[in-house]
Structures are given as C-alpha cells and as structure tokens.
C-alpha atoms as an extended CHARMM CRD file, in Angstrom:
* protein
*
       189  EXT
         1         1  MET       CA            -16.0740000000        7.6470000000       -3.1300000000  PROA      1               0.0000000000
         2         2  SER       CA            -18.2910000000        7.1580000000       -0.1200000000  PROA      2               0.0000000000
         3         3  ARG       CA            -17.2170000000        7.5650000000        3.4680000000  PROA      3               0.0000000000
         4         4  ALA       CA            -17.6050000000        3.7890000000        3.9850000000  PROA      4               0.0000000000
         5         5  ASP       CA            -15.2110000000        3.1140000000        1.0800000000  PROA      5               0.0000000000
         6         6  ILE       CA            -12.6450000000        5.5030000000        2.5280000000  PROA      6               0.0000000000
         7         7  LEU       CA            -12.9010000000        3.8090000000        5.9380000000  PROA      7               0.0000000000
         8         8  LYS       CA            -12.4290000000        0.3940000000        4.3000000000  PROA      8               0.0000000000
         9         9  ILE       CA             -9.2910000000        1.6020000000        2.5140000000  PROA      9               0.0000000000
        10        10  ILE       CA             -7.8980000000        3.1360000000        5.6990000000  PROA      10              0.0000000000
        11        11  THR       CA             -8.6340000000       -0.0800000000        7.6180000000  PROA      11              0.0000000000
        12        12  ILE       CA             -6.8470000000       -2.1830000000        4.9920000000  PROA      12              0.0000000000
        13        13  VAL       CA             -3.7920000000        0.1070000000        4.9240000000  PROA      13              0.0000000000
        14        14  VAL       CA             -3.5110000000        0.2910000000        8.7240000000  PROA      14              0.0000000000
        15        15  THR       CA             -3.9430000000       -3.4820000000        9.0360000000  PROA      15              0.0000000000
        16        16  PHE       CA             -1.2160000000       -4.0130000000        6.4480000000  PROA      16              0.0000000000
        17        17  LEU       CA              1.1630000000       -1.6550000000        8.2650000000  PROA      17              0.0000000000
        18        18  LEU       CA              0.5240000000       -3.3200000000       11.6090000000  PROA      18              0.0000000000
        19        19  PHE       CA              1.3490000000       -6.7460000000       10.2480000000  PROA      19              0.0000000000
        20        20  ILE       CA              4.5530000000       -5.8550000000        8.3510000000  PROA      20              0.0000000000
        21        21  PRO       CA              6.8270000000       -6.9670000000       11.2460000000  PROA      21              0.0000000000
        22        22  LEU       CA              4.9020000000      -10.2400000000       11.5580000000  PROA      22              0.0000000000
        23        23  PHE       CA              5.1330000000      -10.9130000000        7.8170000000  PROA      23              0.0000000000
        24        24  GLN       CA              8.8140000000       -9.9870000000        7.8760000000  PROA      24              0.0000000000
        25        25  SER       CA              9.4960000000      -12.4920000000       10.6360000000  PROA      25              0.0000000000
        26        26  LEU       CA              7.4840000000      -15.2420000000        8.9620000000  PROA      26              0.0000000000
        27        27  LEU       CA              9.0610000000      -14.6060000000        5.5710000000  PROA      27              0.0000000000
        28        28  PHE       CA             12.5990000000      -14.9300000000        6.8820000000  PROA      28              0.0000000000
        29        29  GLN       CA             12.1150000000      -17.3840000000        9.7630000000  PROA      29              0.0000000000
        30        30  ASN       CA             13.6570000000      -20.2610000000        7.8060000000  PROA      30              0.0000000000
        31        31  MET       CA             16.9360000000      -18.4400000000        7.2880000000  PROA      31              0.0000000000
        32        32  ALA       CA             19.4770000000      -20.5540000000        9.1440000000  PROA      32              0.0000000000
        33        33  ASP       CA             21.5020000000      -17.6050000000       10.4250000000  PROA      33              0.0000000000
        34        34  GLY       CA             18.5460000000      -15.3000000000       11.0480000000  PROA      34              0.0000000000
        35        35  LYS       CA             20.0810000000      -12.4410000000        9.0940000000  PROA      35              0.0000000000
        36        36  ILE       CA             20.2460000000      -10.6580000000        5.7770000000  PROA      36              0.0000000000
        37        37  SER       CA             23.6790000000       -9.6870000000        4.4340000000  PROA      37              0.0000000000
        38        38  ILE       CA             23.6550000000       -6.3620000000        2.6170000000  PROA      38              0.0000000000
        39        39  ASN       CA             27.0320000000       -4.5670000000        2.3590000000  PROA      39              0.0000000000
        40        40  ARG       CA             25.9120000000       -1.1250000000        1.1760000000  PROA      40              0.0000000000
        41        41  GLU       CA             26.9420000000        2.3670000000        2.1690000000  PROA      41              0.0000000000
        42        42  ILE       CA             24.5400000000        4.0390000000        4.5580000000  PROA      42              0.0000000000
        43        43  LYS       CA             24.2460000000        7.5050000000        6.0980000000  PROA      43              0.0000000000
        44        44  VAL       CA             24.1900000000        7.6970000000        9.9010000000  PROA      44              0.0000000000
        45        45  PRO       CA             24.8170000000       11.3480000000       10.8370000000  PROA      45              0.0000000000
        46        46  PHE       CA             23.2870000000       10.7600000000       14.2770000000  PROA      46              0.0000000000
        47        47  LEU       CA             26.0080000000        8.3430000000       15.4450000000  PROA      47              0.0000000000
        48        48  PRO       CA             28.5030000000        9.8660000000       17.8670000000  PROA      48              0.0000000000
        49        49  TYR       CA             32.1910000000        9.7780000000       16.9890000000  PROA      49              0.0000000000
        50        50  SER       CA             33.9290000000        6.5670000000       17.9730000000  PROA      50              0.0000000000
        51        51  GLU       CA             37.2850000000        4.9570000000       17.3040000000  PROA      51              0.0000000000
        52        52  LYS       CA             35.5970000000        1.5830000000       17.0260000000  PROA      52              0.0000000000
        53        53  LYS       CA             35.2030000000        0.0960000000       13.5720000000  PROA      53              0.0000000000
        54        54  LEU       CA             31.8550000000       -1.6400000000       14.1540000000  PROA      54              0.0000000000
        55        55  SER       CA             28.4910000000       -0.5310000000       15.4960000000  PROA      55              0.0000000000
        56        56  LEU       CA             25.3670000000       -2.4780000000       16.3800000000  PROA      56              0.0000000000
        57        57  LEU       CA             22.1350000000       -0.4680000000       16.2300000000  PROA      57              0.0000000000
        58        58  PHE       CA             18.7330000000       -1.3750000000       17.5910000000  PROA      58              0.0000000000
        59        59  PHE       CA             15.7950000000        0.9570000000       16.9640000000  PROA      59              0.0000000000
        60        60  GLY       CA             13.0130000000        1.1490000000       19.5300000000  PROA      60              0.0000000000
        61        61  TYR       CA             11.6160000000        3.5910000000       22.0290000000  PROA      61              0.0000000000
        62        62  TYR       CA             12.2090000000        4.5710000000       25.6270000000  PROA      62              0.0000000000
        63        63  GLY       CA              9.9250000000        2.5640000000       27.9050000000  PROA      63              0.0000000000
        64        64  CYS       CA              9.0290000000       -0.1280000000       25.3640000000  PROA      64              0.0000000000
        65        65  SER       CA              8.2890000000       -3.2670000000       27.3340000000  PROA      65              0.0000000000
        66        66  ASP       CA              6.9610000000       -5.6130000000       24.6240000000  PROA      66              0.0000000000
        67        67  VAL       CA              9.8840000000       -5.6940000000       22.1980000000  PROA      67              0.0000000000
        68        68  CYS       CA             12.7820000000       -3.5280000000       23.3720000000  PROA      68              0.0000000000
        69        69  THR       CA             13.0780000000       -4.7650000000       26.9430000000  PROA      69              0.0000000000
        70        70  PRO       CA             13.3360000000       -8.4930000000       26.1150000000  PROA      70              0.0000000000
        71        71  PHE       CA             15.6170000000       -7.8310000000       23.1610000000  PROA      71              0.0000000000
        72        72  LEU       CA             17.9790000000       -5.5150000000       25.0470000000  PROA      72              0.0000000000
        73        73  GLU       CA             18.1530000000       -8.1000000000       27.8460000000  PROA      73              0.0000000000
        74        74  LYS       CA             19.0260000000      -10.7530000000       25.2390000000  PROA      74              0.0000000000
        75        75  LEU       CA             21.6150000000       -8.4630000000       23.6290000000  PROA      75              0.0000000000
        76        76  SER       CA             23.1830000000       -7.7520000000       27.0280000000  PROA      76              0.0000000000
        77        77  THR       CA             23.4070000000      -11.4940000000       27.7180000000  PROA      77              0.0000000000
        78        78  ILE       CA             25.1450000000      -11.9810000000       24.3600000000  PROA      78              0.0000000000
        79        79  TYR       CA             27.4360000000       -9.0050000000       25.0310000000  PROA      79              0.0000000000
        80        80  GLU       CA             28.4940000000      -10.4570000000       28.4060000000  PROA      80              0.0000000000
        81        81  SER       CA             28.9200000000      -14.0170000000       27.0690000000  PROA      81              0.0000000000
        82        82  ASP       CA             32.2830000000      -15.7480000000       26.6870000000  PROA      82              0.0000000000
        83        83  VAL       CA             31.6710000000      -16.0060000000       22.9340000000  PROA      83              0.0000000000
        84        84  PHE       CA             31.4590000000      -12.2040000000       22.6150000000  PROA      84              0.0000000000
        85        85  LYS       CA             34.1040000000      -11.2630000000       25.2030000000  PROA      85              0.0000000000
        86        86  SER       CA             36.9840000000      -10.7390000000       22.7700000000  PROA      86              0.0000000000
        87        87  TYR       CA             34.9140000000       -8.4300000000       20.5150000000  PROA      87              0.0000000000
        88        88  LYS       CA             33.7610000000       -5.8760000000       23.1070000000  PROA      88              0.0000000000
        89        89  LYS       CA             36.7040000000       -3.6180000000       22.3240000000  PROA      89              0.0000000000
        90        90  ASP       CA             35.7260000000       -3.4960000000       18.6380000000  PROA      90              0.0000000000
        91        91  VAL       CA             31.9840000000       -2.7920000000       18.7970000000  PROA      91              0.0000000000
        92        92  ASP       CA             29.7470000000        0.0340000000       20.0020000000  PROA      92              0.0000000000
        93        93  ILE       CA             26.1580000000       -0.9100000000       20.7980000000  PROA      93              0.0000000000
        94        94  TYR       CA             23.4760000000        1.7390000000       20.3390000000  PROA      94              0.0000000000
        95        95  PHE       CA             19.8080000000        1.8970000000       21.2330000000  PROA      95              0.0000000000
        96        96  VAL       CA             18.2490000000        4.4600000000       18.8670000000  PROA      96              0.0000000000
        97        97  ASN       CA             15.0380000000        5.9840000000       20.2140000000  PROA      97              0.0000000000
        98        98  LEU       CA             12.1020000000        6.4200000000       17.8020000000  PROA      98              0.0000000000
        99        99  ASN       CA             10.0150000000        8.6540000000       20.0860000000  PROA      99              0.0000000000
       100       100  PRO       CA             11.0710000000       12.3250000000       19.9820000000  PROA      100             0.0000000000
       101       101  ALA       CA              8.5670000000       13.1790000000       22.7470000000  PROA      101             0.0000000000
       102       102  VAL       CA             10.9020000000       11.8800000000       25.4720000000  PROA      102             0.0000000000
       103       103  LYS       CA             13.6200000000       13.8570000000       27.2320000000  PROA      103             0.0000000000
       104       104  LYS       CA             17.0080000000       13.8060000000       25.5040000000  PROA      104             0.0000000000
       105       105  HSD       CA             18.7000000000       11.8530000000       28.2950000000  PROA      105             0.0000000000
       106       106  ASN       CA             16.0090000000        9.1200000000       28.4980000000  PROA      106             0.0000000000
       107       107  PRO       CA             17.2820000000        6.8780000000       25.6510000000  PROA      107             0.0000000000
       108       108  ASP       CA             20.7720000000        6.6790000000       27.1570000000  PROA      108             0.0000000000
       109       109  GLU       CA             19.3780000000        5.8980000000       30.6230000000  PROA      109             0.0000000000
       110       110  PHE       CA             17.1590000000        3.2090000000       29.0980000000  PROA      110             0.0000000000
       111       111  ALA       CA             20.0760000000        1.6090000000       27.2120000000  PROA      111             0.0000000000
       112       112  LYS       CA             22.3530000000        1.6920000000       30.2630000000  PROA      112             0.0000000000
       113       113  TYR       CA             19.6680000000        0.0320000000       32.3750000000  PROA      113             0.0000000000
       114       114  PHE       CA             20.3680000000       -3.1520000000       30.3810000000  PROA      114             0.0000000000
       115       115  ASN       CA             24.1310000000       -2.7380000000       30.1010000000  PROA      115             0.0000000000
       116       116  GLN       CA             26.4080000000        0.1310000000       31.1620000000  PROA      116             0.0000000000
       117       117  ASN       CA             28.3210000000       -0.2020000000       27.8840000000  PROA      117             0.0000000000
       118       118  PHE       CA             25.2340000000        0.3710000000       25.7210000000  PROA      118             0.0000000000
       119       119  GLN       CA             24.5800000000        3.8980000000       24.5010000000  PROA      119             0.0000000000
       120       120  GLY       CA             21.1940000000        5.4750000000       23.8790000000  PROA      120             0.0000000000
       121       121  ILE       CA             20.6460000000        7.9800000000       21.0940000000  PROA      121             0.0000000000
       122       122  TYR       CA             17.9080000000       10.6000000000       21.0520000000  PROA      122             0.0000000000
       123       123  LEU       CA             16.6040000000       11.6220000000       17.6230000000  PROA      123             0.0000000000
       124       124  THR       CA             14.3870000000       14.5510000000       16.6930000000  PROA      124             0.0000000000
       125       125  HSD       CA             11.2430000000       13.9770000000       14.6350000000  PROA      125             0.0000000000
       126       126  ASN       CA             13.0360000000       15.1280000000       11.4560000000  PROA      126             0.0000000000
       127       127  GLU       CA             15.9960000000       12.8260000000       12.1130000000  PROA      127             0.0000000000
       128       128  ILE       CA             13.6560000000        9.8720000000       12.6080000000  PROA      128             0.0000000000
       129       129  MET       CA             11.8550000000       10.6050000000        9.3430000000  PROA      129             0.0000000000
       130       130  SER       CA             15.1730000000       10.8490000000        7.4720000000  PROA      130             0.0000000000
       131       131  ILE       CA             16.4600000000        7.4380000000        8.5760000000  PROA      131             0.0000000000
       132       132  ASP       CA             13.4350000000        5.2020000000        8.2060000000  PROA      132             0.0000000000
       133       133  ARG       CA             14.0550000000        4.5940000000        4.4960000000  PROA      133             0.0000000000
       134       134  GLU       CA             17.8050000000        4.3420000000        4.9870000000  PROA      134             0.0000000000
       135       135  PHE       CA             17.3570000000        1.3880000000        7.3390000000  PROA      135             0.0000000000
       136       136  GLY       CA             14.0550000000        0.0190000000        6.0360000000  PROA      136             0.0000000000
       137       137  LEU       CA             12.4540000000        0.8240000000        9.3800000000  PROA      137             0.0000000000
       138       138  TYR       CA              8.7940000000        0.4560000000       10.1020000000  PROA      138             0.0000000000
       139       139  HSD       CA              7.4090000000        2.5090000000       12.9770000000  PROA      139             0.0000000000
       140       140  THR       CA              3.9850000000        3.9210000000       13.7090000000  PROA      140             0.0000000000
       141       141  SER       CA              1.9280000000        4.8430000000       16.7450000000  PROA      141             0.0000000000
       142       142  SER       CA             -0.1630000000        2.0080000000       18.0960000000  PROA      142             0.0000000000
       143       143  LEU       CA             -3.8540000000        2.3380000000       17.3390000000  PROA      143             0.0000000000
       144       144  ARG       CA             -4.8220000000        0.8840000000       20.7140000000  PROA      144             0.0000000000
       145       145  ASP       CA             -2.3780000000        2.7760000000       22.9130000000  PROA      145             0.0000000000
       146       146  LYS       CA             -0.9420000000        6.0710000000       21.6280000000  PROA      146             0.0000000000
       147       147  SER       CA              1.9210000000        5.8570000000       24.1490000000  PROA      147             0.0000000000
       148       148  LYS       CA              3.2540000000        2.7860000000       22.3110000000  PROA      148             0.0000000000
       149       149  ILE       CA              5.0090000000        2.5380000000       18.9620000000  PROA      149             0.0000000000
       150       150  ASN       CA              4.8360000000       -0.4750000000       16.6830000000  PROA      150             0.0000000000
       151       151  HSD       CA              8.3040000000       -0.8640000000       15.1930000000  PROA      151             0.0000000000
       152       152  THR       CA             10.7290000000       -3.1100000000       13.3800000000  PROA      152             0.0000000000
       153       153  ASP       CA             12.7570000000       -5.2000000000       15.8220000000  PROA      153             0.0000000000
       154       154  ASN       CA             15.9580000000       -5.8480000000       13.9060000000  PROA      154             0.0000000000
       155       155  LEU       CA             19.6020000000       -5.3900000000       14.8810000000  PROA      155             0.0000000000
       156       156  TYR       CA             21.8950000000       -3.6950000000       12.3470000000  PROA      156             0.0000000000
       157       157  LEU       CA             25.6640000000       -4.2750000000       12.0430000000  PROA      157             0.0000000000
       158       158  LEU       CA             27.5390000000       -1.3120000000       10.5510000000  PROA      158             0.0000000000
       159       159  GLU       CA             31.1940000000       -1.1180000000        9.5860000000  PROA      159             0.0000000000
       160       160  LYS       CA             33.0810000000        2.1920000000        9.5260000000  PROA      160             0.0000000000
       161       161  SER       CA             35.8580000000        2.7590000000        7.0090000000  PROA      161             0.0000000000
       162       162  ASN       CA             37.3890000000        6.1150000000        6.0570000000  PROA      162             0.0000000000
       163       163  GLY       CA             34.6260000000        7.9700000000        7.8920000000  PROA      163             0.0000000000
       164       164  LYS       CA             31.8370000000        6.2190000000        5.9650000000  PROA      164             0.0000000000
       165       165  PHE       CA             29.5270000000        3.4790000000        7.1580000000  PROA      165             0.0000000000
       166       166  LYS       CA             28.4060000000        0.3100000000        5.4370000000  PROA      166             0.0000000000
       167       167  LEU       CA             25.3850000000       -1.6760000000        6.5140000000  PROA      167             0.0000000000
       168       168  LYS       CA             26.7560000000       -5.2150000000        6.6210000000  PROA      168             0.0000000000
       169       169  HSD       CA             23.9920000000       -7.3360000000        8.1570000000  PROA      169             0.0000000000
       170       170  ILE       CA             20.4540000000       -7.0910000000        9.4880000000  PROA      170             0.0000000000
       171       171  TYR       CA             19.6630000000       -9.6360000000       12.2170000000  PROA      171             0.0000000000
       172       172  PHE       CA             16.1360000000      -10.7090000000       13.1140000000  PROA      172             0.0000000000
       173       173  SER       CA             15.8250000000      -10.2370000000       16.8570000000  PROA      173             0.0000000000
       174       174  LYS       CA             13.9310000000      -13.4510000000       17.5310000000  PROA      174             0.0000000000
       175       175  LEU       CA             16.5930000000      -15.5110000000       15.7180000000  PROA      175             0.0000000000
       176       176  LEU       CA             19.7090000000      -13.7010000000       16.9800000000  PROA      176             0.0000000000
       177       177  LYS       CA             22.4710000000      -16.0380000000       18.1640000000  PROA      177             0.0000000000
       178       178  ALA       CA             25.7220000000      -15.0760000000       19.8790000000  PROA      178             0.0000000000
       179       179  ASP       CA             27.8600000000      -17.3390000000       17.6940000000  PROA      179             0.0000000000
       180       180  VAL       CA             26.4580000000      -15.9450000000       14.4150000000  PROA      180             0.0000000000
       181       181  LEU       CA             26.9010000000      -12.3420000000       15.5610000000  PROA      181             0.0000000000
       182       182  SER       CA             30.4170000000      -13.0380000000       16.8810000000  PROA      182             0.0000000000
       183       183  LYS       CA             31.4400000000      -14.7680000000       13.6590000000  PROA      183             0.0000000000
       184       184  ASP       CA             30.2570000000      -11.7930000000       11.5930000000  PROA      184             0.0000000000
       185       185  ILE       CA             32.0750000000       -9.3340000000       13.8520000000  PROA      185             0.0000000000
       186       186  ALA       CA             35.2670000000      -11.3920000000       13.5910000000  PROA      186             0.0000000000
       187       187  ALA       CA             34.9480000000      -11.4300000000        9.7880000000  PROA      187             0.0000000000
       188       188  GLU       CA             34.6060000000       -7.6290000000        9.6560000000  PROA      188             0.0000000000
       189       189  ASN       CA             37.6490000000       -6.9860000000       11.8910000000  PROA      189             0.0000000000
C-alpha cells in the first residue's frame, strides 16, 4: 500500500470520526422528546457517593466554549426553572471532564461557575478510556486546535438502586426540554 493510499484511509477515518456527533444529531432530530430510552445497568465507579436516587451526567472538558458552556448554561436555566424546582432534592448533576491534562479541581470549578449545585468530576486517562464504551461516548482531540476536544454532547439520566446504576435515558443537548426531563425524573422517583 502506498503512502498516498494510507493518507487517504486516515483522512476518511478522521473525517468520519469528526462527523459522528453531526450524524447523531441529524439521525435523531425528529424524535419528539429528543431522547433515547435505554434502561440498562451501567458501571460508574467515578461517581461520588450520594443519597440521591438520580444523577444527570454531561461529559465535556474544562474550558470548552463551543459545546459545554452553552449547554451548561441551558442546564442551569432548566435546573432553576419552576418546572424543575420540586426535583432538585432528588437529582445530582455532574459535569464529567474528558481532559486529564487539567488540574483535579478545575472540573468542579467549571461546573460551579454555571450553578453552585453542579459538581465537576476529574477523570484520569485510564478512567476516561474505560467509560467511553459504557456510555457510547465519542471524544477525540481536534485536528485544528489540540487544546480542544471534539465530543458527544448528550445528557445521561442514571437511576441508583441497591448500589447499582441504570442508564435510563440519553438526551440530545440541542433538543433538551425542561418538561421532558422533569417528567422523566418524576417517573423514576
């Protein structure tokens, strides 16, 4: 195989990986609720102990301005809304950092910038690699700017029962609505 053939293959693979989030959004954009319901057990050893039954997880990286900042602002608005008010006591909201190169306290500071009740979680490189399949995450360094990470922008609702977690729903960030999220949280309580 020639060097040109190898470069073509690499270009095709990288292009495909860069467009996965776009294809994902387009494929599911006609879903009325903007979510996928799953209901399967999932391993989340990185979550801190909590008495709360439900957890919302968003995966991104500290300093992300393209995806994470607008979504965390939207999530904070939903969290502070009248529709969500009665569920605050039942749900932990986590921002899970996908960049192990940051300081351990940075993800929590980033999450709390948007809402003091949000919690940021730092993961090591090995922890990140162990969860990407578990959650169906896509994340890779940007080809144009190595300080940026292209990543899936979904919100995950987990339910805890008897010390085990179930992934209940995956919400598409661009389609997330307070009433849909609140209804699902009420149904899981």
